[in-house]
């Protein structure tokens, strides 16, 4: 889908469909809709009335223009109450309108810049994201393809001076959405395709296209580095493990060094603590964190933030076999910590233990963000619409949470209760890899915390949000690409201004600056 800007009014807009927005609880039509209605001799308002269009989110109505306007149809999409408007409303409205336009067979769609009150750049970005994410499909393996595709989305606005802002927003939205769809593809591909070697090949391609540095460690090299926790998980599988380290270096001197770590279990059978059939069915999605990392790294070259960013993935399968790790085994992670295997199905934290220890030791970043489909406990706690956030550094977590808000991805904090640390005690090793059932997302977070050490770190548990069993406003069932836009927003927001960073165990310095800065961005006053 080509995204363009045209300086002209909605009345002059061409295309198979022209999209405009309608607000809830407003008696009068917005000026744009009113102008269209006049041109259509009242037909539009009549249809809106008879279709009971109230401007609520998820509502839409359209009319054929029968030659009275250059556009073939006018489609009005609900944006909800004006005072509740944010970028997410615009994304969802755009997604809905574009899906409907596609179903109508439209090839060229014009749209007004939806969402008055937000900045033109944000409105354009949200439009692009909504349009591209909402029309995502995964039909590689189907005989019947979704042939219909919109070729061009034209943003129209009378004001020519908006040109640069709109184009910048469209471009940003396009990059964010493309990265998200890239992650979705990786998650939707089955585990017989996406093996650790496949992820390594994907990283190689990204490095080549984007001129990133890449190091892939095989089993023997990981052994030398002392990654006993990661290799313990890998030993049951016939697929060789691949430890992937991609580096993006900005032009000039880097402002900060950030490591993004993704859980990369290409299939989680549970290991010898085998999952029941129901629980195993979806476990190709256990590399969603890794998919997000690859997508983020790929987007960086076009985005060009001023930080040095490291993408780290300890990729492996978790399989049962004669060579698989046993419950009760003891392994030693790269930082020297010994771990008793209480349950082979708690494998994500074992692979992340070495990925985090590696990041701390070899990259020495100022901050680490990890993304992991880590626990079913997070699904119990937060359901499927919200990711869990845990940290050892509140300042960093606050900033990531604000970025999530700007990206429209729901995330919520869980406390890493100090006292729960003892639930991970082992009689024979430094740590056990599992705690009791209650607070499972938190004990998993506490386990990871041991390996982040003193480095500011934030952990996103995306087990509930990485894959959807039902269609969502911004995409069909399947991989969601969650986390990609949050992390990209984070990297971009904090690169446009050099904001104060505050010391570790921070006092909160900078939080208000950053919050105000981002609130201006999301357009809420
Ligand atoms: N990959 C799973 C977590 C998961 C569950 C992801 C549901 C997506 C949807 C993880 O490796 C796992 O199996 N965790 C166990 C840990 C338990 C054995 C302590 C869990 O959460 O049940
Ligand atoms: Zn598992
Ligand atoms: Zn897992």
XYZ file of C-alpha atoms in Angstrom, residues 106-518:
413
model
C -11.322 -0.446 -3.509
C -7.855 0.088 -4.932
C -7.401 3.765 -4.226
C -8.628 5.159 -0.925
C -8.511 8.810 0.023
C -8.867 9.813 3.631
C -9.163 12.963 5.647
C -6.567 13.387 8.364
C -8.608 11.801 11.165
C -8.400 12.956 14.777
C -8.562 16.725 15.227
C -6.653 17.851 18.297
C -3.676 15.569 17.728
C -0.672 16.881 15.836
C -0.759 16.344 12.055
C 2.296 14.106 12.256
C 0.740 11.880 14.912
C -2.528 11.717 13.018
C -0.734 10.639 9.876
C 1.330 8.074 11.781
C -1.754 6.608 13.442
C -3.567 6.470 10.095
C -0.697 4.625 8.469
C -0.336 2.184 11.348
C -4.053 1.485 11.488
C -4.323 1.050 7.726
C -1.358 -1.307 7.425
C -1.832 -3.302 10.634
C -5.559 -3.635 10.113
C -5.208 -5.091 6.644
C -2.488 -7.585 7.571
C -3.116 -11.172 6.464
C -1.090 -14.374 6.600
C -2.084 -16.587 3.686
C 1.227 -18.077 2.555
C 0.042 -21.611 3.048
C -3.461 -21.201 1.647
C -4.425 -22.119 -1.868
C -6.881 -19.285 -1.793
C -5.058 -16.005 -1.313
C -6.536 -12.747 -0.149
C -6.150 -11.192 -3.560
C -7.755 -7.889 -2.853
C -5.288 -5.272 -1.726
C -5.516 -1.522 -1.527
C -2.854 0.013 -3.723
C -2.802 3.546 -2.454
C -3.922 5.439 0.622
C -4.044 9.171 -0.054
C -4.242 11.539 2.846
C -6.005 14.680 1.722
C -5.955 18.026 3.495
C -6.540 21.517 2.197
C -3.518 22.899 3.995
C -0.447 22.482 1.876
C 1.834 23.474 4.764
C 0.972 20.183 6.529
C 2.774 18.352 3.762
C 6.104 17.718 5.555
C 4.460 16.765 8.840
C 2.002 14.397 7.235
C 4.648 12.757 5.102
C 6.923 12.340 8.136
C 4.075 10.773 10.118
C 3.106 8.451 7.282
C 6.696 7.325 6.921
C 7.084 6.647 10.637
C 3.768 4.792 10.745
C 4.775 2.775 7.717
C 8.065 1.716 9.310
C 6.431 0.874 12.654
C 3.680 -1.134 10.968
C 6.015 -2.942 8.571
C 8.205 -3.959 11.512
C 5.153 -5.212 13.414
C 3.961 -7.222 10.402
C 7.451 -8.662 9.981
C 7.271 -9.929 13.575
C 3.747 -11.270 12.961
C 4.947 -13.241 9.945
C 7.722 -14.849 11.973
C 5.284 -15.818 14.717
C 2.661 -17.129 12.293
C 5.143 -19.321 10.445
C 5.012 -22.807 11.949
C 7.788 -24.253 14.068
C 8.874 -26.693 11.347
C 9.854 -23.602 9.339
C 11.007 -21.236 12.029
C 13.813 -23.154 13.712
C 16.741 -21.542 15.542
C 18.694 -21.776 12.267
C 15.850 -19.962 10.477
C 16.010 -17.120 13.005
C 19.776 -16.990 12.500
C 19.266 -16.765 8.729
C 16.689 -14.017 9.216
C 19.201 -12.132 11.376
C 21.851 -12.608 8.679
C 19.531 -11.129 6.065
C 18.658 -8.182 8.295
C 22.326 -7.550 9.031
C 23.169 -7.645 5.333
C 20.333 -5.363 4.255
C 20.769 -2.961 7.114
C 24.523 -3.105 7.452
C 24.289 -4.190 11.076
C 26.980 -6.138 12.861
C 26.109 -9.751 13.522
C 27.595 -12.508 15.616
C 26.023 -15.942 15.759
C 27.377 -18.349 18.338
C 26.872 -22.078 17.818
C 26.646 -24.689 20.554
C 30.419 -25.066 21.019
C 30.964 -21.317 21.263
C 28.131 -20.956 23.767
C 29.759 -23.729 25.787
C 32.992 -21.762 25.832
C 31.118 -18.701 27.035
C 29.701 -20.799 29.894
C 26.042 -20.668 28.868
C 25.032 -23.821 30.730
C 21.451 -22.713 31.405
C 20.714 -22.024 27.747
C 22.452 -25.169 26.494
C 20.632 -27.315 29.040
C 17.365 -26.350 27.337
C 18.837 -26.919 23.874
C 20.246 -30.384 24.559
C 16.965 -32.220 24.014
C 16.443 -30.988 20.471
C 17.813 -32.121 17.125
C 17.726 -28.510 15.976
C 21.067 -26.863 16.759
C 20.807 -23.797 19.031
C 21.782 -20.370 17.665
C 22.721 -17.483 19.909
C 22.154 -14.301 17.916
C 23.691 -10.895 18.604
C 22.880 -8.009 16.215
C 24.336 -4.532 16.695
C 23.090 -1.238 15.321
C 25.564 1.633 15.614
C 24.301 5.133 14.901
C 26.290 7.528 12.781
C 28.530 9.641 15.010
C 28.953 9.040 18.703
C 26.242 6.924 20.305
C 24.304 8.585 23.093
C 23.496 5.406 24.950
C 23.867 1.673 24.663
C 20.671 -0.349 24.926
C 20.225 -4.120 24.770
C 16.918 -5.620 23.616
C 16.656 -9.296 24.559
C 13.957 -11.598 23.158
C 12.888 -15.073 24.246
C 13.491 -17.305 21.254
C 11.998 -20.745 21.931
C 10.968 -21.797 18.428
C 8.808 -24.545 19.894
C 8.030 -25.192 23.551
C 6.858 -28.761 24.091
C 7.630 -28.358 27.779
C 10.561 -30.783 27.569
C 10.355 -33.874 29.788
C 7.793 -31.977 31.854
C 5.724 -32.301 28.721
C 2.823 -29.950 28.145
C -0.651 -31.430 27.605
C -1.888 -31.253 23.991
C -4.013 -28.162 24.548
C -1.197 -26.200 26.105
C 1.298 -27.248 23.429
C -0.774 -26.423 20.374
C 0.184 -22.776 20.154
C 3.766 -23.071 21.277
C 5.243 -21.982 17.956
C 4.597 -18.496 19.339
C 7.196 -18.934 22.070
C 9.671 -16.988 19.917
C 7.515 -13.857 19.793
C 10.059 -11.917 21.850
C 12.775 -12.909 19.379
C 10.538 -11.947 16.453
C 10.049 -8.511 18.024
C 13.800 -8.098 18.487
C 14.515 -8.949 14.845
C 11.753 -6.606 13.683
C 13.056 -3.772 15.854
C 16.623 -4.254 14.635
C 15.466 -4.238 11.035
C 13.595 -0.979 11.512
C 16.526 0.817 13.124
C 18.507 1.620 10.035
C 15.624 3.501 8.414
C 14.700 5.173 11.705
C 18.282 6.052 12.622
C 18.001 6.745 16.359
C 21.194 8.047 18.022
C 21.555 5.126 20.469
C 23.633 2.015 20.011
C 21.164 -0.880 20.076
C 22.009 -4.536 20.611
C 19.493 -7.249 19.756
C 20.088 -10.516 21.587
C 18.344 -13.870 21.144
C 19.213 -17.257 22.657
C 17.269 -19.349 20.151
C 16.458 -23.016 20.700
C 13.656 -25.548 20.806
C 12.507 -27.099 24.063
C 12.003 -30.796 23.314
C 11.795 -34.079 25.213
C 14.206 -36.819 24.149
C 16.859 -39.189 25.422
C 19.275 -36.301 25.528
C 16.855 -33.821 27.099
C 17.575 -32.156 30.386
C 15.933 -33.839 33.380
C 13.988 -32.353 36.241
C 16.484 -32.177 39.096
C 19.479 -31.477 36.861
C 21.742 -28.630 37.911
C 23.135 -26.213 35.324
C 25.507 -23.270 35.590
C 24.681 -19.968 33.861
C 27.231 -17.655 32.279
C 27.413 -15.445 35.394
C 28.326 -18.462 37.567
C 24.885 -18.907 39.154
C 23.870 -22.573 39.533
C 20.258 -23.504 38.821
C 18.323 -26.591 39.815
C 15.803 -27.573 37.161
C 12.530 -27.759 39.071
C 10.543 -27.937 35.847
C 11.818 -28.281 32.291
C 8.843 -26.272 31.045
C 10.166 -23.144 32.750
C 12.791 -23.016 29.987
C 12.368 -19.413 28.876
C 13.959 -18.000 31.990
C 16.886 -20.419 31.605
C 17.648 -19.205 28.097
C 17.077 -15.594 29.141
C 19.372 -16.044 32.143
C 22.302 -16.555 29.785
C 21.096 -13.949 27.292
C 20.881 -11.350 30.080
C 24.204 -12.411 31.624
C 25.788 -12.172 28.174
C 24.314 -8.706 27.597
C 25.580 -7.467 30.959
C 29.064 -8.897 30.502
C 29.754 -8.496 26.791
C 27.651 -5.454 25.835
C 27.709 -3.532 29.119
C 24.565 -1.585 28.178
C 23.105 1.307 30.165
C 19.750 -0.421 29.978
C 18.161 -3.720 29.004
C 14.631 -4.399 27.811
C 13.524 -8.014 27.467
C 10.421 -9.329 25.733
C 9.304 -12.856 26.570
C 6.277 -15.128 26.324
C 7.336 -16.206 29.768
C 4.465 -17.410 31.934
C 0.881 -18.588 31.779
C 0.542 -16.844 35.147
C 0.629 -13.460 33.396
C -2.423 -14.545 31.391
C -4.212 -15.372 34.643
C -3.244 -11.987 36.075
C -3.818 -9.668 33.110
C -5.668 -11.654 30.455
C -4.956 -11.427 26.746
C -5.193 -7.688 26.289
C -2.378 -6.483 28.464
C 1.318 -7.327 28.864
C 3.030 -7.454 32.258
C 5.886 -5.118 33.120
C 8.518 -5.788 35.812
C 11.796 -3.996 36.472
C 14.739 -3.261 38.687
C 14.687 0.403 37.662
C 11.522 2.418 38.019
C 12.675 5.296 35.866
C 13.311 3.024 32.908
C 9.995 1.203 33.443
C 8.081 4.501 33.580
C 9.533 5.526 30.268
C 8.747 2.194 28.649
C 5.189 2.361 29.997
C 4.729 5.824 28.548
C 6.068 4.577 25.208
C 3.586 1.686 25.365
C 0.793 4.200 25.902
C 1.890 6.205 22.877
C 2.032 3.014 20.802
C -1.428 1.961 21.979
C -0.123 -1.288 23.479
C -1.611 -2.050 26.897
C 1.004 -2.842 29.535
C 0.696 -2.938 33.299
C 3.186 -3.160 36.184
C 3.581 -6.146 38.489
C 5.646 -5.778 41.651
C 8.853 -7.761 42.027
C 8.141 -8.399 45.719
C 11.515 -8.876 47.482
C 10.102 -11.418 49.890
C 9.150 -13.756 47.044
C 12.811 -14.188 46.204
C 13.034 -17.020 48.714
C 10.390 -18.960 46.806
C 13.132 -19.633 44.259
C 15.499 -21.174 46.807
C 16.991 -24.570 46.088
C 18.514 -27.067 48.531
C 21.271 -27.960 46.147
C 21.893 -24.929 43.917
C 21.836 -21.119 44.050
C 18.370 -20.977 42.512
C 15.486 -23.191 41.480
C 13.980 -22.331 38.108
C 10.398 -22.490 39.435
C 8.451 -21.221 42.392
C 4.947 -22.096 43.571
C 1.920 -21.519 41.326
C 0.785 -18.299 42.939
C 2.581 -15.207 41.688
C 4.158 -17.183 38.864
C 4.769 -14.158 36.656
C 6.478 -12.375 39.529
C 8.754 -15.246 40.550
C 9.725 -15.613 36.881
C 10.542 -11.895 36.865
C 12.545 -12.262 40.069
C 14.467 -15.116 38.496
C 15.427 -12.924 35.520
C 16.353 -10.066 37.840
C 19.213 -12.173 39.210
C 20.849 -12.079 35.795
C 20.328 -8.409 34.967
C 22.481 -7.612 38.017
C 23.050 -3.894 38.486
C 22.074 -2.931 34.940
C 18.773 -1.016 34.696
C 16.381 -3.548 33.235
C 12.731 -3.899 32.339
C 10.966 -7.157 31.553
C 7.855 -7.425 29.382
C 5.904 -10.671 29.854
C 3.979 -10.968 26.584
C 2.671 -14.540 27.015
C -0.930 -13.288 26.926
C -0.569 -10.709 24.171
C 1.830 -12.132 21.577
C -0.792 -14.310 19.938
C -4.515 -13.789 19.664
C -7.140 -16.505 19.297
C -9.603 -13.957 17.926
C -9.495 -11.119 15.435
C -8.444 -7.820 16.988
C -9.094 -4.217 15.919
C -5.555 -3.948 14.574
C -5.096 -7.376 13.074
C -6.410 -10.867 12.503
C -6.033 -13.776 14.913
C -2.494 -15.082 15.175
C 0.760 -13.322 15.987
C 0.254 -9.703 17.048
C 3.792 -8.353 16.866
C 3.300 -6.914 20.364
C 6.207 -4.953 21.783
C 7.654 -3.853 18.463
C 5.939 -0.465 18.378
C 6.425 0.129 22.107
C 10.165 -0.383 21.889
C 10.465 1.595 18.652
C 8.456 4.460 20.187
C 10.708 4.261 23.206
C 13.854 4.435 21.111
C 12.490 7.248 18.932
C 10.920 9.372 21.672
C 14.058 9.405 23.690
C 16.218 10.144 20.764
C 14.540 13.320 19.601
C 15.542 15.107 22.741
C 18.447 14.431 24.998
C 16.530 13.898 28.191
C 17.961 13.625 31.668
C 18.453 10.008 32.576
C 18.822 10.045 36.305
C 20.940 7.731 38.403
C 20.195 4.110 39.074
C 17.601 3.583 41.807
C 16.486 6.931 40.468
C 14.606 9.607 42.308
C 12.242 9.992 39.402
C 14.185 12.847 37.878
C 13.203 13.307 34.256
C 9.979 11.391 34.527
C 7.816 14.486 34.383
C 9.804 15.904 31.500
C 9.414 12.706 29.567
C 5.774 12.307 30.475
C 4.911 15.837 29.399
C 6.925 15.394 26.255
C 5.100 12.228 25.321
